[in-house]
Amino acid sequence: MRKFIGMLTAVAALGLATAASAETTLRVSNWLPPSHPIVKDILTPWGEQVAKATDGRVTVEIMAAPIGKPPAQFDLIRSGAADIGFGVHGYTPGRFKLTPLVEGPFLSDSAEALSVAYWKVQEAMLSKADEHEGVKLLTVFTHGPGGIYTTTKKVASVDDLAGLKMRIGGGIVAEIASRLGMVGVQAPSPQVYEILANGVADGILFPPESVPFFRIDEVIRNGVSVPGGLYNTSFFVVMNRGAWDKLSDEDKAAIDSVSGEAMARMAGQAWDAADAAGVKVMEEKGVAQTTADEAMTAAIAEKLAGVEKGFLDAASAAGIDGQAAIDMLKAEIAAAK
């Protein structure tokens, strides 16, 4: 009997040791090429940080093939089709009503400053609306300041934008383009080269990084940056709630330590570096790049006055002081300088 009990004890101990040493692999749904900054410079190093922070108990695997289109990513992760995913809030219009906080003009020339400020406001105020219900929100961030790029027409004033057919993404940028007299053309990023080369669109609103990445530096000849950015795009990184709940408290704390503000900062830094590289490539390709002068900037500001109203109304409906959120965002951005 003693021998039998001893065997049971040994088996139990072995089981505990095996459970303690077992690894958890978190699969990341990915719909971008592996060379894109989000994959190469944000998700990949974050995965390495997760492995290090958890002493190898948790590893991150970025999937080679997409499991769904970009607008479906949030729901795919919530349903458990993959453990982690990322996406653009604006790809599902009307669903995330508070993201226009960071999508408007003149906020920051730095994706790092804006992304960190965004996360802080998200944690302090926007989380009350629970717009990411059903998942674990790992972080939010923005790309770099969006600019104006055209194939042939040079843009030196707001009047030059009237009637231009411009490819636009999701979020508040559609309203910004409309207010400035542009005609929005909807197309996925991978199709941008084709629609510009074929004259379907006269240009695009993009951050500098995306111009060479999607090879449109081969077809656009002019670029205009706006101080503080004409617009920004809001991104999320989320984790399936069931996958999160299965982790130990120790591993949850470890992942939190490299997510949130830390991941937002890394994402912003990566995008700032990619934007700088994009500007350099465009210089080498002969793309004429200018900065909107005071007159053009003032005219843009006049046309876009009150563009934050949609956010303020949505915040009010959610019981959030929208103006206080705007003030906090700008204060955090200023503090980062």
mmCIF file of C-alpha atoms in Angstrom, residues 3-328:
data_model
loop_
_atom_site.group_PDB
_atom_site.id
_atom_site.type_symbol
_atom_site.label_atom_id
_atom_site.label_comp_id
_atom_site.label_asym_id
_atom_site.label_seq_id
_atom_site.Cartn_x
_atom_site.Cartn_y
_atom_site.Cartn_z
ATOM 1 C CA LYS A 3 4.465 1.632 -2.428
ATOM 2 C CA PHE A 4 1.193 2.331 -4.276
ATOM 3 C CA ILE A 5 0.689 5.647 -2.481
ATOM 4 C CA GLY A 6 4.252 6.564 -3.259
ATOM 5 C CA MET A 7 3.643 5.889 -6.945
ATOM 6 C CA LEU A 8 0.530 8.083 -6.909
ATOM 7 C CA THR A 9 2.475 10.877 -5.245
ATOM 8 C CA ALA A 10 5.208 10.629 -7.857
ATOM 9 C CA VAL A 11 2.688 10.690 -10.702
ATOM 10 C CA ALA A 12 0.920 13.715 -9.184
ATOM 11 C CA ALA A 13 4.227 15.523 -8.754
ATOM 12 C CA LEU A 14 5.151 14.775 -12.357
ATOM 13 C CA GLY A 15 1.795 16.108 -13.508
ATOM 14 C CA LEU A 16 2.273 19.329 -11.571
ATOM 15 C CA ALA A 17 5.766 19.767 -12.956
ATOM 16 C CA THR A 18 4.533 19.187 -16.491
ATOM 17 C CA ALA A 19 1.683 21.696 -16.054
ATOM 18 C CA ALA A 20 4.052 24.259 -14.578
ATOM 19 C CA SER A 21 6.461 23.921 -17.488
ATOM 20 C CA ALA A 22 3.815 23.726 -20.226
ATOM 21 C CA GLU A 23 3.965 26.498 -22.793
ATOM 22 C CA THR A 24 1.040 28.482 -24.134
ATOM 23 C CA THR A 25 1.209 29.605 -27.752
ATOM 24 C CA LEU A 26 -0.908 32.606 -28.680
ATOM 25 C CA ARG A 27 -1.784 32.795 -32.375
ATOM 26 C CA VAL A 28 -1.986 36.247 -33.957
ATOM 27 C CA SER A 29 -4.358 36.762 -36.867
ATOM 28 C CA ASN A 30 -2.404 38.692 -39.487
ATOM 29 C CA TRP A 31 -3.718 40.286 -42.692
ATOM 30 C CA LEU A 32 -0.591 42.270 -43.631
ATOM 31 C CA PRO A 33 2.672 41.265 -45.354
ATOM 32 C CA PRO A 34 5.431 40.223 -42.919
ATOM 33 C CA SER A 35 7.493 43.255 -43.990
ATOM 34 C CA HIS A 36 4.848 45.764 -42.892
ATOM 35 C CA PRO A 37 5.887 47.844 -39.830
ATOM 36 C CA ILE A 38 2.903 46.595 -37.815
ATOM 37 C CA VAL A 39 4.113 43.020 -38.224
ATOM 38 C CA LYS A 40 7.879 43.497 -38.399
ATOM 39 C CA ASP A 41 8.389 46.336 -35.930
ATOM 40 C CA ILE A 42 5.434 46.048 -33.548
ATOM 41 C CA LEU A 43 3.907 42.573 -33.269
ATOM 42 C CA THR A 44 7.126 40.588 -33.733
ATOM 43 C CA PRO A 45 9.182 42.424 -31.088
ATOM 44 C CA TRP A 46 6.159 42.497 -28.773
ATOM 45 C CA GLY A 47 5.925 38.722 -29.079
ATOM 46 C CA GLU A 48 9.582 38.461 -28.137
ATOM 47 C CA GLN A 49 8.943 40.687 -25.131
ATOM 48 C CA VAL A 50 6.023 38.480 -24.067
ATOM 49 C CA ALA A 51 8.219 35.367 -24.212
ATOM 50 C CA LYS A 52 10.931 37.076 -22.170
ATOM 51 C CA ALA A 53 8.523 38.547 -19.612
ATOM 52 C CA THR A 54 6.886 35.135 -19.043
ATOM 53 C CA ASP A 55 10.203 33.234 -18.962
ATOM 54 C CA GLY A 56 9.133 31.346 -22.050
ATOM 55 C CA ARG A 57 5.825 30.130 -20.665
ATOM 56 C CA VAL A 58 3.906 32.152 -23.263
ATOM 57 C CA THR A 59 5.004 32.469 -26.869
ATOM 58 C CA VAL A 60 3.431 34.410 -29.716
ATOM 59 C CA GLU A 61 2.974 32.994 -33.213
ATOM 60 C CA ILE A 62 2.059 35.320 -36.066
ATOM 61 C CA MET A 63 -0.076 33.430 -38.555
ATOM 62 C CA ALA A 64 1.201 33.263 -42.128
ATOM 63 C CA ALA A 65 -2.206 33.495 -43.804
ATOM 64 C CA PRO A 66 -5.180 35.740 -42.966
ATOM 65 C CA ILE A 67 -8.266 34.167 -41.454
ATOM 66 C CA GLY A 68 -10.561 36.972 -42.502
ATOM 67 C CA LYS A 69 -10.762 40.414 -44.037
ATOM 68 C CA PRO A 70 -9.509 43.441 -42.046
ATOM 69 C CA PRO A 71 -12.998 44.679 -41.001
ATOM 70 C CA ALA A 72 -13.772 41.264 -39.485
ATOM 71 C CA GLN A 73 -10.744 41.037 -37.204
ATOM 72 C CA PHE A 74 -12.354 42.265 -33.998
ATOM 73 C CA ASP A 75 -15.206 39.766 -34.184
ATOM 74 C CA LEU A 76 -12.887 36.940 -35.249
ATOM 75 C CA ILE A 77 -10.797 37.430 -32.131
ATOM 76 C CA ARG A 78 -13.837 37.779 -29.914
ATOM 77 C CA SER A 79 -15.197 34.476 -31.258
ATOM 78 C CA GLY A 80 -11.887 32.689 -30.710
ATOM 79 C CA ALA A 81 -10.891 32.120 -34.349
ATOM 80 C CA ALA A 82 -7.444 33.301 -33.228
ATOM 81 C CA ASP A 83 -6.048 34.428 -29.889
ATOM 82 C CA ILE A 84 -4.846 37.918 -30.813
ATOM 83 C CA GLY A 85 -5.625 40.312 -33.610
ATOM 84 C CA PHE A 86 -5.272 43.903 -34.713
ATOM 85 C CA GLY A 87 -7.246 46.233 -36.904
ATOM 86 C CA VAL A 88 -8.344 49.714 -37.837
ATOM 87 C CA HIS A 89 -11.255 51.038 -35.811
ATOM 88 C CA GLY A 90 -12.548 52.979 -38.817
ATOM 89 C CA TYR A 91 -12.935 49.866 -40.968
ATOM 90 C CA THR A 92 -16.296 49.275 -39.256
ATOM 91 C CA PRO A 93 -17.993 52.686 -39.500
ATOM 92 C CA GLY A 94 -20.242 53.649 -36.611
ATOM 93 C CA ARG A 95 -19.081 50.869 -34.309
ATOM 94 C CA PHE A 96 -16.277 52.616 -32.427
ATOM 95 C CA LYS A 97 -17.685 56.055 -31.823
ATOM 96 C CA LEU A 98 -14.911 57.476 -29.611
ATOM 97 C CA THR A 99 -11.864 56.905 -31.834
ATOM 98 C CA PRO A 100 -12.328 60.237 -33.681
ATOM 99 C CA LEU A 101 -10.672 61.717 -30.590
ATOM 100 C CA VAL A 102 -7.304 60.909 -32.176
ATOM 101 C CA GLU A 103 -8.222 60.900 -35.858
ATOM 102 C CA GLY A 104 -8.583 64.646 -36.368
ATOM 103 C CA PRO A 105 -6.117 67.239 -37.653
ATOM 104 C CA PHE A 106 -3.236 69.164 -36.064
ATOM 105 C CA LEU A 107 -2.724 66.781 -33.121
ATOM 106 C CA SER A 108 0.926 65.792 -33.358
ATOM 107 C CA ASP A 109 3.839 65.292 -35.723
ATOM 108 C CA SER A 110 4.826 62.237 -33.679
ATOM 109 C CA ALA A 111 2.996 58.904 -33.715
ATOM 110 C CA GLU A 112 4.797 58.028 -30.494
ATOM 111 C CA ALA A 113 3.527 61.071 -28.601
ATOM 112 C CA LEU A 114 -0.009 60.664 -29.920
ATOM 113 C CA SER A 115 -0.151 56.890 -29.340
ATOM 114 C CA VAL A 116 1.045 57.117 -25.739
ATOM 115 C CA ALA A 117 -1.349 59.969 -25.028
ATOM 116 C CA TYR A 118 -4.145 57.975 -26.677
ATOM 117 C CA TRP A 119 -3.557 54.959 -24.437
ATOM 118 C CA LYS A 120 -3.537 57.124 -21.317
ATOM 119 C CA VAL A 121 -6.863 58.739 -22.243
ATOM 120 C CA GLN A 122 -8.266 55.332 -23.166
ATOM 121 C CA GLU A 123 -7.392 53.975 -19.744
ATOM 122 C CA ALA A 124 -8.490 57.038 -17.791
ATOM 123 C CA MET A 125 -11.693 57.963 -19.626
ATOM 124 C CA LEU A 126 -12.683 56.138 -22.807
ATOM 125 C CA SER A 127 -12.687 52.687 -21.190
ATOM 126 C CA LYS A 128 -15.892 53.654 -19.389
ATOM 127 C CA ALA A 129 -17.765 53.234 -22.687
ATOM 128 C CA ASP A 130 -16.503 49.625 -23.022
ATOM 129 C CA GLU A 131 -16.301 49.871 -26.813
ATOM 130 C CA HIS A 132 -13.975 46.837 -26.852
ATOM 131 C CA GLU A 133 -16.450 44.683 -24.991
ATOM 132 C CA GLY A 134 -15.862 40.941 -25.094
ATOM 133 C CA VAL A 135 -12.093 41.038 -25.592
ATOM 134 C CA LYS A 136 -8.966 41.964 -23.666
ATOM 135 C CA LEU A 137 -7.703 45.280 -25.057
ATOM 136 C CA LEU A 138 -3.914 45.041 -25.271
ATOM 137 C CA THR A 139 -3.309 48.526 -26.644
ATOM 138 C CA VAL A 140 -4.392 51.272 -29.014
ATOM 139 C CA PHE A 141 -2.150 53.396 -31.211
ATOM 140 C CA THR A 142 -2.131 55.600 -34.302
ATOM 141 C CA HIS A 143 -0.032 55.791 -37.417
ATOM 142 C CA GLY A 144 1.969 58.910 -38.219
ATOM 143 C CA PRO A 145 0.472 62.199 -39.404
ATOM 144 C CA GLY A 146 -1.448 61.757 -42.652
ATOM 145 C CA GLY A 147 -0.578 63.899 -45.658
ATOM 146 C CA ILE A 148 -1.794 64.666 -49.189
ATOM 147 C CA TYR A 149 -0.242 62.895 -52.187
ATOM 148 C CA THR A 150 -1.171 63.449 -55.831
ATOM 149 C CA THR A 151 -0.162 61.967 -59.170
ATOM 150 C CA THR A 152 0.003 65.120 -61.284
ATOM 151 C CA LYS A 153 -1.621 68.166 -59.711
ATOM 152 C CA LYS A 154 0.482 70.232 -57.346
ATOM 153 C CA VAL A 155 -1.356 71.274 -54.203
ATOM 154 C CA ALA A 156 -0.443 74.575 -52.595
ATOM 155 C CA SER A 157 -3.815 75.721 -51.274
ATOM 156 C CA VAL A 158 -7.170 74.383 -50.192
ATOM 157 C CA ASP A 159 -8.608 75.548 -53.517
ATOM 158 C CA ASP A 160 -6.307 73.100 -55.289
ATOM 159 C CA LEU A 161 -8.053 70.218 -53.505
ATOM 160 C CA ALA A 162 -11.504 70.978 -54.913
ATOM 161 C CA GLY A 163 -12.817 68.069 -56.952
ATOM 162 C CA LEU A 164 -9.756 65.870 -56.588
ATOM 163 C CA LYS A 165 -10.621 62.165 -56.448
ATOM 164 C CA MET A 166 -8.700 60.886 -53.461
ATOM 165 C CA ARG A 167 -8.452 57.400 -52.017
ATOM 166 C CA ILE A 168 -9.323 57.588 -48.335
ATOM 167 C CA GLY A 169 -9.348 55.086 -45.497
ATOM 168 C CA GLY A 170 -11.821 54.689 -42.669
ATOM 169 C CA GLY A 171 -12.723 56.881 -39.746
ATOM 170 C CA ILE A 172 -13.045 60.634 -39.643
ATOM 171 C CA VAL A 173 -10.803 61.103 -42.694
ATOM 172 C CA ALA A 174 -13.851 60.758 -44.940
ATOM 173 C CA GLU A 175 -15.439 63.815 -43.345
ATOM 174 C CA ILE A 176 -12.135 65.700 -43.494
ATOM 175 C CA ALA A 177 -11.773 64.982 -47.218
ATOM 176 C CA SER A 178 -15.361 66.024 -47.917
ATOM 177 C CA ARG A 179 -15.026 69.291 -45.999
ATOM 178 C CA LEU A 180 -11.918 70.138 -48.010
ATOM 179 C CA GLY A 181 -13.727 69.570 -51.301
ATOM 180 C CA MET A 182 -12.191 66.214 -52.203
ATOM 181 C CA VAL A 183 -14.165 63.324 -53.652
ATOM 182 C CA GLY A 184 -13.575 60.142 -51.690
ATOM 183 C CA VAL A 185 -12.622 56.929 -53.502
ATOM 184 C CA GLN A 186 -12.908 53.729 -51.497
ATOM 185 C CA ALA A 187 -10.338 50.997 -52.155
ATOM 186 C CA PRO A 188 -8.258 48.598 -50.046
ATOM 187 C CA SER A 189 -4.634 49.626 -49.583
ATOM 188 C CA PRO A 190 -3.265 46.827 -51.824
ATOM 189 C CA GLN A 191 -5.310 48.243 -54.737
ATOM 190 C CA VAL A 192 -4.059 51.801 -54.348
ATOM 191 C CA TYR A 193 -1.258 51.469 -56.906
ATOM 192 C CA GLU A 194 -3.691 50.239 -59.544
ATOM 193 C CA ILE A 195 -6.320 52.945 -59.073
ATOM 194 C CA LEU A 196 -3.675 55.691 -59.120
ATOM 195 C CA ALA A 197 -1.813 54.287 -62.107
ATOM 196 C CA ASN A 198 -5.062 53.923 -64.057
ATOM 197 C CA GLY A 199 -6.324 57.403 -63.178
ATOM 198 C CA VAL A 200 -9.286 56.185 -61.143
ATOM 199 C CA ALA A 201 -8.032 58.435 -58.357
ATOM 200 C CA ASP A 202 -5.953 61.620 -58.497
ATOM 201 C CA GLY A 203 -4.172 60.939 -55.251
ATOM 202 C CA ILE A 204 -4.355 59.559 -51.767
ATOM 203 C CA LEU A 205 -4.375 60.591 -48.131
ATOM 204 C CA PHE A 206 -1.633 58.523 -46.460
ATOM 205 C CA PRO A 207 1.142 58.679 -43.878
ATOM 206 C CA PRO A 208 4.637 58.874 -45.467
ATOM 207 C CA GLU A 209 5.470 55.279 -44.531
ATOM 208 C CA SER A 210 2.676 53.852 -46.661
ATOM 209 C CA VAL A 211 3.683 55.631 -49.874
ATOM 210 C CA PRO A 212 6.755 53.502 -50.672
ATOM 211 C CA PHE A 213 5.382 50.428 -48.900
ATOM 212 C CA PHE A 214 2.520 50.183 -51.392
ATOM 213 C CA ARG A 215 4.813 51.280 -54.253
ATOM 214 C CA ILE A 216 2.807 54.398 -54.992
ATOM 215 C CA ASP A 217 5.999 56.461 -54.924
ATOM 216 C CA GLU A 218 6.211 55.169 -58.507
ATOM 217 C CA VAL A 219 3.020 56.978 -59.528
ATOM 218 C CA ILE A 220 2.610 59.976 -57.207
ATOM 219 C CA ARG A 221 4.767 63.013 -57.927
ATOM 220 C CA ASN A 222 3.695 65.475 -55.229
ATOM 221 C CA GLY A 223 3.265 65.354 -51.483
ATOM 222 C CA VAL A 224 2.068 67.921 -48.948
ATOM 223 C CA SER A 225 2.417 67.449 -45.209
ATOM 224 C CA VAL A 226 0.278 69.415 -42.764
ATOM 225 C CA PRO A 227 1.769 70.563 -39.438
ATOM 226 C CA GLY A 228 0.422 68.195 -36.785
ATOM 227 C CA GLY A 229 -1.068 65.972 -39.486
ATOM 228 C CA LEU A 230 -4.171 66.306 -41.630
ATOM 229 C CA TYR A 231 -5.582 63.180 -39.988
ATOM 230 C CA ASN A 232 -4.570 60.038 -38.103
ATOM 231 C CA THR A 233 -5.791 56.441 -38.092
ATOM 232 C CA SER A 234 -6.683 54.596 -34.890
ATOM 233 C CA PHE A 235 -5.634 50.945 -34.425
ATOM 234 C CA PHE A 236 -6.440 48.312 -31.815
ATOM 235 C CA VAL A 237 -4.679 45.149 -30.652
ATOM 236 C CA VAL A 238 -7.004 42.763 -28.818
ATOM 237 C CA MET A 239 -6.938 39.288 -27.289
ATOM 238 C CA ASN A 240 -9.647 36.686 -27.003
ATOM 239 C CA ARG A 241 -11.121 36.849 -23.510
ATOM 240 C CA GLY A 242 -11.156 33.076 -23.054
ATOM 241 C CA ALA A 243 -7.481 32.798 -24.026
ATOM 242 C CA TRP A 244 -6.658 35.590 -21.594
ATOM 243 C CA ASP A 245 -8.606 34.025 -18.740
ATOM 244 C CA LYS A 246 -6.726 30.732 -19.141
ATOM 245 C CA LEU A 247 -3.424 32.417 -18.331
ATOM 246 C CA SER A 248 -2.032 32.470 -14.808
ATOM 247 C CA ASP A 249 -2.137 35.733 -12.874
ATOM 248 C CA GLU A 250 1.656 35.844 -13.137
ATOM 249 C CA ASP A 251 1.591 35.602 -16.921
ATOM 250 C CA LYS A 252 -1.251 38.113 -17.206
ATOM 251 C CA ALA A 253 0.793 40.619 -15.220
ATOM 252 C CA ALA A 254 3.840 39.897 -17.361
ATOM 253 C CA ILE A 255 1.929 40.471 -20.604
ATOM 254 C CA ASP A 256 0.355 43.636 -19.221
ATOM 255 C CA SER A 257 3.838 44.949 -18.434
ATOM 256 C CA VAL A 258 4.802 44.910 -22.131
ATOM 257 C CA SER A 259 1.375 45.906 -23.476
ATOM 258 C CA GLY A 260 -0.741 49.015 -22.868
ATOM 259 C CA GLU A 261 1.433 52.124 -22.753
ATOM 260 C CA ALA A 262 4.639 50.195 -23.471
ATOM 261 C CA MET A 263 3.221 48.690 -26.653
ATOM 262 C CA ALA A 264 1.650 51.999 -27.716
ATOM 263 C CA ARG A 265 5.053 53.677 -27.329
ATOM 264 C CA MET A 266 6.803 50.958 -29.314
ATOM 265 C CA ALA A 267 4.149 51.172 -32.036
ATOM 266 C CA GLY A 268 4.483 54.944 -32.253
ATOM 267 C CA GLN A 269 8.269 54.780 -32.380
ATOM 268 C CA ALA A 270 8.106 52.169 -35.124
ATOM 269 C CA TRP A 271 5.748 54.305 -37.170
ATOM 270 C CA ASP A 272 7.819 57.455 -36.718
ATOM 271 C CA ALA A 273 10.894 55.576 -37.946
ATOM 272 C CA ALA A 274 8.968 54.139 -40.890
ATOM 273 C CA ASP A 275 7.642 57.589 -41.804
ATOM 274 C CA ALA A 276 11.160 59.041 -41.776
ATOM 275 C CA ALA A 277 12.319 56.214 -44.018
ATOM 276 C CA GLY A 278 9.336 56.801 -46.312
ATOM 277 C CA VAL A 279 10.181 60.474 -46.704
ATOM 278 C CA LYS A 280 13.748 59.553 -47.638
ATOM 279 C CA VAL A 281 12.605 57.042 -50.257
ATOM 280 C CA MET A 282 10.288 59.615 -51.800
ATOM 281 C CA GLU A 283 13.162 62.099 -51.986
ATOM 282 C CA GLU A 284 15.233 59.515 -53.817
ATOM 283 C CA LYS A 285 12.349 58.814 -56.208
ATOM 284 C CA GLY A 286 11.949 62.494 -57.034
ATOM 285 C CA VAL A 287 8.614 63.072 -55.325
ATOM 286 C CA ALA A 288 8.252 66.804 -54.637
ATOM 287 C CA GLN A 289 7.445 67.188 -50.945
ATOM 288 C CA THR A 290 6.332 70.422 -49.314
ATOM 289 C CA THR A 291 4.735 71.533 -46.067
ATOM 290 C CA ALA A 292 1.477 73.472 -46.022
ATOM 291 C CA ASP A 293 2.243 77.145 -45.429
ATOM 292 C CA GLU A 294 0.481 79.330 -42.882
ATOM 293 C CA ALA A 295 -2.231 80.413 -45.312
ATOM 294 C CA MET A 296 -3.084 76.859 -46.353
ATOM 295 C CA THR A 297 -2.948 75.596 -42.773
ATOM 296 C CA ALA A 298 -5.269 78.387 -41.652
ATOM 297 C CA ALA A 299 -7.687 77.607 -44.500
ATOM 298 C CA ILE A 300 -7.694 73.918 -43.543
ATOM 299 C CA ALA A 301 -8.384 74.835 -39.923
ATOM 300 C CA GLU A 302 -11.300 77.018 -40.997
ATOM 301 C CA LYS A 303 -12.808 74.279 -43.167
ATOM 302 C CA LEU A 304 -12.414 71.691 -40.409
ATOM 303 C CA ALA A 305 -13.698 73.824 -37.539
ATOM 304 C CA GLY A 306 -16.025 71.758 -35.371
ATOM 305 C CA VAL A 307 -14.935 68.415 -36.837
ATOM 306 C CA GLU A 308 -14.653 67.106 -33.287
ATOM 307 C CA LYS A 309 -18.419 67.471 -32.732
ATOM 308 C CA GLY A 310 -19.062 63.827 -33.614
ATOM 309 C CA PHE A 311 -16.694 62.720 -30.896
ATOM 310 C CA LEU A 312 -18.133 65.129 -28.362
ATOM 311 C CA ASP A 313 -21.675 63.919 -29.037
ATOM 312 C CA ALA A 314 -20.639 60.264 -28.797
ATOM 313 C CA ALA A 315 -18.728 60.901 -25.590
ATOM 314 C CA SER A 316 -21.705 62.668 -24.062
ATOM 315 C CA ALA A 317 -23.978 59.759 -24.985
ATOM 316 C CA ALA A 318 -21.535 57.416 -23.235
ATOM 317 C CA GLY A 319 -21.446 59.562 -20.106
ATOM 318 C CA ILE A 320 -17.910 60.804 -20.772
ATOM 319 C CA ASP A 321 -16.725 64.408 -20.636
ATOM 320 C CA GLY A 322 -15.509 64.689 -24.218
ATOM 321 C CA GLN A 323 -13.886 68.083 -23.845
ATOM 322 C CA ALA A 324 -11.966 66.852 -20.811
ATOM 323 C CA ALA A 325 -10.751 63.900 -22.899
ATOM 324 C CA ILE A 326 -9.588 66.252 -25.666
ATOM 325 C CA ASP A 327 -7.846 68.460 -23.123
ATOM 326 C CA MET A 328 -6.134 65.461 -21.517
#
